[in-house]
Amino acid sequence: MSNITMSVSALLLDMDGTLVCSTGDVEKVWRLWCQHHQLAPEPVLAMCHGMRSWEVIRALAPQLDVEREAARLDELEMEHTGGDTIAGAGELLRCLPPRRWAIVTSASERVAHHRLNCAGLPLPDVLVGAEAVSNGKPDPEPYLLGAARLGVPPARCLVFEDAPAGIESALRAGSTVVQVGGNRRLDPAVVAVIRDWREVKVTLGESESLLVTLPTLAPESALRPHIAV
């Protein structure tokens, strides 16, 4: 294992499983929803992580009214979920310049604010929620919009993600991706895998760039040109 330092213009951050420990809560909500509709939970749980409820419902329960069911899921989220922070997330976010980071989540903005508040994390100036895009992850639209709202090219953004759908979304947007959690890379293009945010160090570089240092198992050949080892 070695360290890499990347010079980037902004950080784009997923929320569930990346900033907030909410995997169990997400699965609980989907199980309740499946029980209400007498649906087998296994296919839903295999698909739901990192994806908007819209895409999951359309794929696995197309007979249902998508907007109504998405609203039902939001209510279940508000009632049954809270969220503890991933270690080190709060300390890092509070040190970042406000216009140098954004949250890009498959949750609605309402649920995102609820989870961030429960976890004691700062609210970002820019938050791209489920209702902000026509196509959710793994489509690149969420991360393209996050970069655009910060006024930064996607190629100059470093994305932190924990789920395959989110990783694919960020890579298709042209960004560099760091994986949060897991013992192996979920995609060969992921440049690093971190256990939590205590392994990440961010300092200000020249021209308001961010210098991000973190451990990686990725070979040098997998790193993007703007990464200096």
PDB file of C-alpha atoms in Angstrom:
ATOM      1  CA  MET A   1       0.000   0.000   0.000  1.00  0.00           C
ATOM      2  CA  SER A   2       1.210   3.505  -0.870  1.00  0.00           C
ATOM      3  CA  ASN A   3      -0.176   7.023  -0.725  1.00  0.00           C
ATOM      4  CA  ILE A   4      -1.255   9.174  -3.631  1.00  0.00           C
ATOM      5  CA  THR A   5      -1.869  12.904  -3.709  1.00  0.00           C
ATOM      6  CA  MET A   6      -4.326  14.296  -6.237  1.00  0.00           C
ATOM      7  CA  SER A   7      -4.787  17.894  -7.273  1.00  0.00           C
ATOM      8  CA  VAL A   8      -8.487  18.470  -7.952  1.00  0.00           C
ATOM      9  CA  SER A   9     -10.887  21.386  -8.030  1.00  0.00           C
ATOM     10  CA  ALA A  10     -13.758  19.894  -6.030  1.00  0.00           C
ATOM     11  CA  LEU A  11     -15.087  16.853  -4.203  1.00  0.00           C
ATOM     12  CA  LEU A  12     -18.397  15.259  -5.144  1.00  0.00           C
ATOM     13  CA  LEU A  13     -19.670  13.011  -2.369  1.00  0.00           C
ATOM     14  CA  ASP A  14     -22.318  10.326  -2.239  1.00  0.00           C
ATOM     15  CA  MET A  15     -24.218  10.229   1.071  1.00  0.00           C
ATOM     16  CA  ASP A  16     -25.560   6.790   2.067  1.00  0.00           C
ATOM     17  CA  GLY A  17     -22.698   4.451   2.906  1.00  0.00           C
ATOM     18  CA  THR A  18     -20.200   7.188   2.081  1.00  0.00           C
ATOM     19  CA  LEU A  19     -20.844   9.935   4.641  1.00  0.00           C
ATOM     20  CA  VAL A  20     -23.591   8.280   6.685  1.00  0.00           C
ATOM     21  CA  CYS A  21     -23.855   4.694   8.011  1.00  0.00           C
ATOM     22  CA  SER A  22     -27.318   4.070   6.628  1.00  0.00           C
ATOM     23  CA  THR A  23     -27.130   0.724   4.813  1.00  0.00           C
ATOM     24  CA  GLY A  24     -29.196  -1.068   7.438  1.00  0.00           C
ATOM     25  CA  ASP A  25     -31.786   1.717   7.530  1.00  0.00           C
ATOM     26  CA  VAL A  26     -32.137   1.700   3.748  1.00  0.00           C
ATOM     27  CA  GLU A  27     -32.706  -2.047   3.711  1.00  0.00           C
ATOM     28  CA  LYS A  28     -35.228  -1.794   6.559  1.00  0.00           C
ATOM     29  CA  VAL A  29     -37.282   0.756   4.623  1.00  0.00           C
ATOM     30  CA  TRP A  30     -37.264  -1.301   1.442  1.00  0.00           C
ATOM     31  CA  ARG A  31     -38.260  -4.427   3.377  1.00  0.00           C
ATOM     32  CA  LEU A  32     -41.239  -2.557   4.865  1.00  0.00           C
ATOM     33  CA  TRP A  33     -42.202  -1.347   1.406  1.00  0.00           C
ATOM     34  CA  CYS A  34     -41.950  -4.865  -0.032  1.00  0.00           C
ATOM     35  CA  GLN A  35     -44.051  -6.218   2.830  1.00  0.00           C
ATOM     36  CA  HIS A  36     -46.735  -3.601   2.121  1.00  0.00           C
ATOM     37  CA  HIS A  37     -46.925  -4.716  -1.522  1.00  0.00           C
ATOM     38  CA  GLN A  38     -46.356  -8.434  -0.806  1.00  0.00           C
ATOM     39  CA  LEU A  39     -43.198  -8.432  -2.928  1.00  0.00           C
ATOM     40  CA  ALA A  40     -40.142 -10.613  -2.404  1.00  0.00           C
ATOM     41  CA  PRO A  41     -37.459  -8.357  -0.882  1.00  0.00           C
ATOM     42  CA  GLU A  42     -34.387 -10.120  -2.285  1.00  0.00           C
ATOM     43  CA  PRO A  43     -34.432  -8.632  -5.822  1.00  0.00           C
ATOM     44  CA  VAL A  44     -35.131  -5.184  -4.397  1.00  0.00           C
ATOM     45  CA  LEU A  45     -32.312  -5.341  -1.849  1.00  0.00           C
ATOM     46  CA  ALA A  46     -29.923  -6.539  -4.539  1.00  0.00           C
ATOM     47  CA  MET A  47     -30.668  -3.444  -6.626  1.00  0.00           C
ATOM     48  CA  CYS A  48     -31.575  -0.586  -4.295  1.00  0.00           C
ATOM     49  CA  HIS A  49     -28.174   0.511  -2.985  1.00  0.00           C
ATOM     50  CA  GLY A  50     -26.947   3.673  -4.635  1.00  0.00           C
ATOM     51  CA  MET A  51     -29.989   4.012  -6.878  1.00  0.00           C
ATOM     52  CA  ARG A  52     -33.053   6.233  -6.802  1.00  0.00           C
ATOM     53  CA  SER A  53     -36.332   4.653  -5.764  1.00  0.00           C
ATOM     54  CA  TRP A  54     -37.733   5.641  -9.180  1.00  0.00           C
ATOM     55  CA  GLU A  55     -35.371   3.319 -11.048  1.00  0.00           C
ATOM     56  CA  VAL A  56     -35.884   0.435  -8.624  1.00  0.00           C
ATOM     57  CA  ILE A  57     -39.673   0.660  -8.793  1.00  0.00           C
ATOM     58  CA  ARG A  58     -39.718   0.958 -12.589  1.00  0.00           C
ATOM     59  CA  ALA A  59     -37.465  -2.075 -12.947  1.00  0.00           C
ATOM     60  CA  LEU A  60     -39.016  -4.407 -10.359  1.00  0.00           C
ATOM     61  CA  ALA A  61     -42.592  -3.221  -9.851  1.00  0.00           C
ATOM     62  CA  PRO A  62     -43.634  -1.429 -13.074  1.00  0.00           C
ATOM     63  CA  GLN A  63     -47.297  -2.063 -12.310  1.00  0.00           C
ATOM     64  CA  LEU A  64     -47.153   0.485  -9.474  1.00  0.00           C
ATOM     65  CA  ASP A  65     -47.450   4.272  -9.644  1.00  0.00           C
ATOM     66  CA  VAL A  66     -43.820   5.369  -9.460  1.00  0.00           C
ATOM     67  CA  GLU A  67     -44.354   8.872  -8.068  1.00  0.00           C
ATOM     68  CA  ARG A  68     -46.791   7.709  -5.409  1.00  0.00           C
ATOM     69  CA  GLU A  69     -44.525   4.858  -4.314  1.00  0.00           C
ATOM     70  CA  ALA A  70     -41.449   7.095  -4.249  1.00  0.00           C
ATOM     71  CA  ALA A  71     -43.375   9.441  -1.941  1.00  0.00           C
ATOM     72  CA  ARG A  72     -44.379   6.460   0.221  1.00  0.00           C
ATOM     73  CA  LEU A  73     -40.719   5.431   0.498  1.00  0.00           C
ATOM     74  CA  ASP A  74     -39.735   8.976   1.470  1.00  0.00           C
ATOM     75  CA  GLU A  75     -42.238   8.886   4.318  1.00  0.00           C
ATOM     76  CA  LEU A  76     -40.848   5.546   5.480  1.00  0.00           C
ATOM     77  CA  GLU A  77     -37.326   6.997   5.326  1.00  0.00           C
ATOM     78  CA  MET A  78     -38.312   9.948   7.494  1.00  0.00           C
ATOM     79  CA  GLU A  79     -40.047   7.687  10.008  1.00  0.00           C
ATOM     80  CA  HIS A  80     -37.577   4.816  10.280  1.00  0.00           C
ATOM     81  CA  THR A  81     -34.102   6.152   9.491  1.00  0.00           C
ATOM     82  CA  GLY A  82     -31.573   8.369  11.175  1.00  0.00           C
ATOM     83  CA  GLY A  83     -27.895   7.885  10.523  1.00  0.00           C
ATOM     84  CA  ASP A  84     -24.519   7.805  12.206  1.00  0.00           C
ATOM     85  CA  THR A  85     -21.580   9.434  10.515  1.00  0.00           C
ATOM     86  CA  ILE A  86     -18.772   7.504   8.850  1.00  0.00           C
ATOM     87  CA  ALA A  87     -15.693   8.112  11.037  1.00  0.00           C
ATOM     88  CA  GLY A  88     -13.879  11.338  10.196  1.00  0.00           C
ATOM     89  CA  ALA A  89     -16.491  12.683   7.774  1.00  0.00           C
ATOM     90  CA  GLY A  90     -17.589  15.629   9.890  1.00  0.00           C
ATOM     91  CA  GLU A  91     -14.063  16.811  10.634  1.00  0.00           C
ATOM     92  CA  LEU A  92     -13.119  16.740   6.962  1.00  0.00           C
ATOM     93  CA  LEU A  93     -16.267  18.432   5.659  1.00  0.00           C
ATOM     94  CA  ARG A  94     -15.940  21.316   8.099  1.00  0.00           C
ATOM     95  CA  CYS A  95     -12.442  22.040   6.796  1.00  0.00           C
ATOM     96  CA  LEU A  96     -13.477  22.258   3.127  1.00  0.00           C
ATOM     97  CA  PRO A  97     -14.244  25.559   1.385  1.00  0.00           C
ATOM     98  CA  PRO A  98     -18.049  25.608   0.861  1.00  0.00           C
ATOM     99  CA  ARG A  99     -17.852  25.938  -2.939  1.00  0.00           C
ATOM    100  CA  ARG A 100     -15.356  23.110  -3.271  1.00  0.00           C
ATOM    101  CA  TRP A 101     -17.659  20.220  -2.358  1.00  0.00           C
ATOM    102  CA  ALA A 102     -21.154  18.952  -3.065  1.00  0.00           C
ATOM    103  CA  ILE A 103     -23.309  15.979  -2.136  1.00  0.00           C
ATOM    104  CA  VAL A 104     -24.739  13.919  -5.001  1.00  0.00           C
ATOM    105  CA  THR A 105     -27.255  11.435  -3.621  1.00  0.00           C
ATOM    106  CA  SER A 106     -30.001   9.123  -4.838  1.00  0.00           C
ATOM    107  CA  ALA A 107     -32.096  10.148  -1.830  1.00  0.00           C
ATOM    108  CA  SER A 108     -34.556  13.010  -2.054  1.00  0.00           C
ATOM    109  CA  GLU A 109     -33.363  16.372  -0.758  1.00  0.00           C
ATOM    110  CA  ARG A 110     -35.790  16.070   2.158  1.00  0.00           C
ATOM    111  CA  VAL A 111     -34.406  12.688   3.219  1.00  0.00           C
ATOM    112  CA  ALA A 112     -30.819  13.853   2.630  1.00  0.00           C
ATOM    113  CA  HIS A 113     -31.247  16.845   4.935  1.00  0.00           C
ATOM    114  CA  HIS A 114     -32.852  14.564   7.541  1.00  0.00           C
ATOM    115  CA  ARG A 115     -29.988  12.071   7.452  1.00  0.00           C
ATOM    116  CA  LEU A 116     -27.266  14.718   7.493  1.00  0.00           C
ATOM    117  CA  ASN A 117     -28.894  16.465  10.447  1.00  0.00           C
ATOM    118  CA  CYS A 118     -29.264  13.168  12.336  1.00  0.00           C
ATOM    119  CA  ALA A 119     -25.591  12.415  11.711  1.00  0.00           C
ATOM    120  CA  GLY A 120     -24.514  15.905  12.806  1.00  0.00           C
ATOM    121  CA  LEU A 121     -22.910  16.650   9.450  1.00  0.00           C
ATOM    122  CA  PRO A 122     -22.820  20.117   7.842  1.00  0.00           C
ATOM    123  CA  LEU A 123     -25.261  20.814   5.024  1.00  0.00           C
ATOM    124  CA  PRO A 124     -23.575  21.578   1.709  1.00  0.00           C
ATOM    125  CA  ASP A 125     -24.165  24.677  -0.388  1.00  0.00           C
ATOM    126  CA  VAL A 126     -24.797  22.316  -3.314  1.00  0.00           C
ATOM    127  CA  LEU A 127     -26.882  19.157  -2.917  1.00  0.00           C
ATOM    128  CA  VAL A 128     -28.064  17.156  -5.915  1.00  0.00           C
ATOM    129  CA  GLY A 129     -30.961  14.984  -4.772  1.00  0.00           C
ATOM    130  CA  ALA A 130     -33.167  12.455  -6.540  1.00  0.00           C
ATOM    131  CA  GLU A 131     -35.666  15.028  -7.802  1.00  0.00           C
ATOM    132  CA  ALA A 132     -32.972  17.194  -9.424  1.00  0.00           C
ATOM    133  CA  VAL A 133     -32.295  14.815 -12.325  1.00  0.00           C
ATOM    134  CA  SER A 134     -34.274  12.995 -14.983  1.00  0.00           C
ATOM    135  CA  ASN A 135     -31.988   9.958 -14.860  1.00  0.00           C
ATOM    136  CA  GLY A 136     -30.470   8.651 -11.638  1.00  0.00           C
ATOM    137  CA  LYS A 137     -27.303   6.685 -11.031  1.00  0.00           C
ATOM    138  CA  PRO A 138     -25.765   4.756 -12.842  1.00  0.00           C
ATOM    139  CA  ASP A 139     -26.526   7.413 -15.461  1.00  0.00           C
ATOM    140  CA  PRO A 140     -23.846  10.158 -15.410  1.00  0.00           C
ATOM    141  CA  GLU A 141     -26.433  12.949 -15.080  1.00  0.00           C
ATOM    142  CA  PRO A 142     -26.249  13.328 -11.258  1.00  0.00           C
ATOM    143  CA  TYR A 143     -22.488  13.850 -11.201  1.00  0.00           C
ATOM    144  CA  LEU A 144     -22.508  16.022 -14.307  1.00  0.00           C
ATOM    145  CA  LEU A 145     -25.062  18.249 -12.579  1.00  0.00           C
ATOM    146  CA  GLY A 146     -23.090  18.336  -9.342  1.00  0.00           C
ATOM    147  CA  ALA A 147     -19.964  19.488 -11.172  1.00  0.00           C
ATOM    148  CA  ALA A 148     -21.942  22.057 -13.171  1.00  0.00           C
ATOM    149  CA  ARG A 149     -23.509  23.550 -10.042  1.00  0.00           C
ATOM    150  CA  LEU A 150     -20.043  24.012  -8.567  1.00  0.00           C
ATOM    151  CA  GLY A 151     -18.790  25.468 -11.847  1.00  0.00           C
ATOM    152  CA  VAL A 152     -16.071  22.813 -12.131  1.00  0.00           C
ATOM    153  CA  PRO A 153     -15.325  20.448 -15.058  1.00  0.00           C
ATOM    154  CA  PRO A 154     -16.241  16.842 -14.137  1.00  0.00           C
ATOM    155  CA  ALA A 155     -12.693  15.743 -14.975  1.00  0.00           C
ATOM    156  CA  ARG A 156     -11.423  18.022 -12.197  1.00  0.00           C
ATOM    157  CA  CYS A 157     -13.745  16.456  -9.609  1.00  0.00           C
ATOM    158  CA  LEU A 158     -12.859  13.653  -7.217  1.00  0.00           C
ATOM    159  CA  VAL A 159     -15.869  11.487  -6.388  1.00  0.00           C
ATOM    160  CA  PHE A 160     -16.276   9.373  -3.224  1.00  0.00           C
ATOM    161  CA  GLU A 161     -18.729   6.475  -3.650  1.00  0.00           C
ATOM    162  CA  ASP A 162     -19.573   3.148  -2.029  1.00  0.00           C
ATOM    163  CA  ALA A 163     -21.995   1.512  -4.486  1.00  0.00           C
ATOM    164  CA  PRO A 164     -21.497   0.085  -7.997  1.00  0.00           C
ATOM    165  CA  ALA A 165     -24.257   2.272  -9.475  1.00  0.00           C
ATOM    166  CA  GLY A 166     -22.679   5.429  -8.092  1.00  0.00           C
ATOM    167  CA  ILE A 167     -19.186   4.450  -9.172  1.00  0.00           C
ATOM    168  CA  GLU A 168     -20.430   3.815 -12.708  1.00  0.00           C
ATOM    169  CA  SER A 169     -22.268   7.142 -12.724  1.00  0.00           C
ATOM    170  CA  ALA A 170     -19.152   9.072 -11.700  1.00  0.00           C
ATOM    171  CA  LEU A 171     -16.862   7.274 -14.136  1.00  0.00           C
ATOM    172  CA  ARG A 172     -19.276   7.877 -17.009  1.00  0.00           C
ATOM    173  CA  ALA A 173     -19.289  11.557 -16.044  1.00  0.00           C
ATOM    174  CA  GLY A 174     -15.517  11.596 -16.524  1.00  0.00           C
ATOM    175  CA  SER A 175     -14.520  11.989 -12.878  1.00  0.00           C
ATOM    176  CA  THR A 176     -11.928  10.151 -10.803  1.00  0.00           C
ATOM    177  CA  VAL A 177     -13.441   7.840  -8.176  1.00  0.00           C
ATOM    178  CA  VAL A 178     -12.406   6.771  -4.673  1.00  0.00           C
ATOM    179  CA  GLN A 179     -14.326   3.864  -3.169  1.00  0.00           C
ATOM    180  CA  VAL A 180     -15.492   4.057   0.442  1.00  0.00           C
ATOM    181  CA  GLY A 181     -15.577   0.678   2.176  1.00  0.00           C
ATOM    182  CA  GLY A 182     -15.020  -2.863   0.999  1.00  0.00           C
ATOM    183  CA  ASN A 183     -11.947  -5.048   0.645  1.00  0.00           C
ATOM    184  CA  ARG A 184     -11.653  -4.912  -3.136  1.00  0.00           C
ATOM    185  CA  ARG A 185     -12.276  -2.407  -5.876  1.00  0.00           C
ATOM    186  CA  LEU A 186     -15.785  -2.624  -7.323  1.00  0.00           C
ATOM    187  CA  ASP A 187     -14.462  -1.282 -10.620  1.00  0.00           C
ATOM    188  CA  PRO A 188     -10.883  -1.492 -11.959  1.00  0.00           C
ATOM    189  CA  ALA A 189     -10.957   2.255 -12.659  1.00  0.00           C
ATOM    190  CA  VAL A 190     -11.341   3.087  -8.945  1.00  0.00           C
ATOM    191  CA  VAL A 191      -8.059   4.687  -7.869  1.00  0.00           C
ATOM    192  CA  ALA A 192      -8.285   3.998  -4.136  1.00  0.00           C
ATOM    193  CA  VAL A 193     -10.308   2.205  -1.475  1.00  0.00           C
ATOM    194  CA  ILE A 194     -10.621   3.815   1.959  1.00  0.00           C
ATOM    195  CA  ARG A 195     -12.099   2.381   5.137  1.00  0.00           C
ATOM    196  CA  ASP A 196     -13.277   5.748   6.450  1.00  0.00           C
ATOM    197  CA  TRP A 197     -12.537   9.459   6.228  1.00  0.00           C
ATOM    198  CA  ARG A 198      -9.709   9.347   8.770  1.00  0.00           C
ATOM    199  CA  GLU A 199      -7.557   8.012   5.912  1.00  0.00           C
ATOM    200  CA  VAL A 200      -8.149  11.149   3.826  1.00  0.00           C
ATOM    201  CA  LYS A 201      -6.201  14.393   4.145  1.00  0.00           C
ATOM    202  CA  VAL A 202      -7.171  17.526   2.225  1.00  0.00           C
ATOM    203  CA  THR A 203      -5.114  20.715   2.022  1.00  0.00           C
ATOM    204  CA  LEU A 204      -5.464  23.829  -0.123  1.00  0.00           C
ATOM    205  CA  GLY A 205      -3.157  24.018  -3.126  1.00  0.00           C
ATOM    206  CA  GLU A 206      -2.436  26.732  -5.653  1.00  0.00           C
ATOM    207  CA  SER A 207      -5.270  28.471  -7.524  1.00  0.00           C
ATOM    208  CA  GLU A 208      -7.811  27.214  -4.952  1.00  0.00           C
ATOM    209  CA  SER A 209      -7.159  23.583  -5.860  1.00  0.00           C
ATOM    210  CA  LEU A 210      -7.532  20.803  -3.309  1.00  0.00           C
ATOM    211  CA  LEU A 211      -4.655  18.438  -2.600  1.00  0.00           C
ATOM    212  CA  VAL A 212      -6.142  15.123  -1.519  1.00  0.00           C
ATOM    213  CA  THR A 213      -3.867  12.477   0.012  1.00  0.00           C
ATOM    214  CA  LEU A 214      -5.081   8.942   0.702  1.00  0.00           C
ATOM    215  CA  PRO A 215      -3.869   5.348   0.634  1.00  0.00           C
ATOM    216  CA  THR A 216      -4.358   3.277  -2.472  1.00  0.00           C
ATOM    217  CA  LEU A 217      -3.784  -0.197  -3.815  1.00  0.00           C
ATOM    218  CA  ALA A 218      -4.219   0.930  -7.393  1.00  0.00           C
ATOM    219  CA  PRO A 219      -1.271   0.435  -9.783  1.00  0.00           C
ATOM    220  CA  GLU A 220       0.247   3.537 -11.298  1.00  0.00           C
ATOM    221  CA  SER A 221      -1.123   2.616 -14.703  1.00  0.00           C
ATOM    222  CA  ALA A 222      -4.683   2.995 -13.375  1.00  0.00           C
ATOM    223  CA  LEU A 223      -4.165   6.554 -12.173  1.00  0.00           C
ATOM    224  CA  ARG A 224      -5.392   9.527 -14.150  1.00  0.00           C
ATOM    225  CA  PRO A 225      -2.997  12.141 -15.584  1.00  0.00           C
ATOM    226  CA  HIS A 226      -3.767  14.823 -12.977  1.00  0.00           C
ATOM    227  CA  ILE A 227      -2.724  12.517 -10.126  1.00  0.00           C
ATOM    228  CA  ALA A 228       0.793  12.964  -8.825  1.00  0.00           C
ATOM    229  CA  VAL A 229       2.282   9.977  -6.944  1.00  0.00           C
TER     230      VAL A 229
END
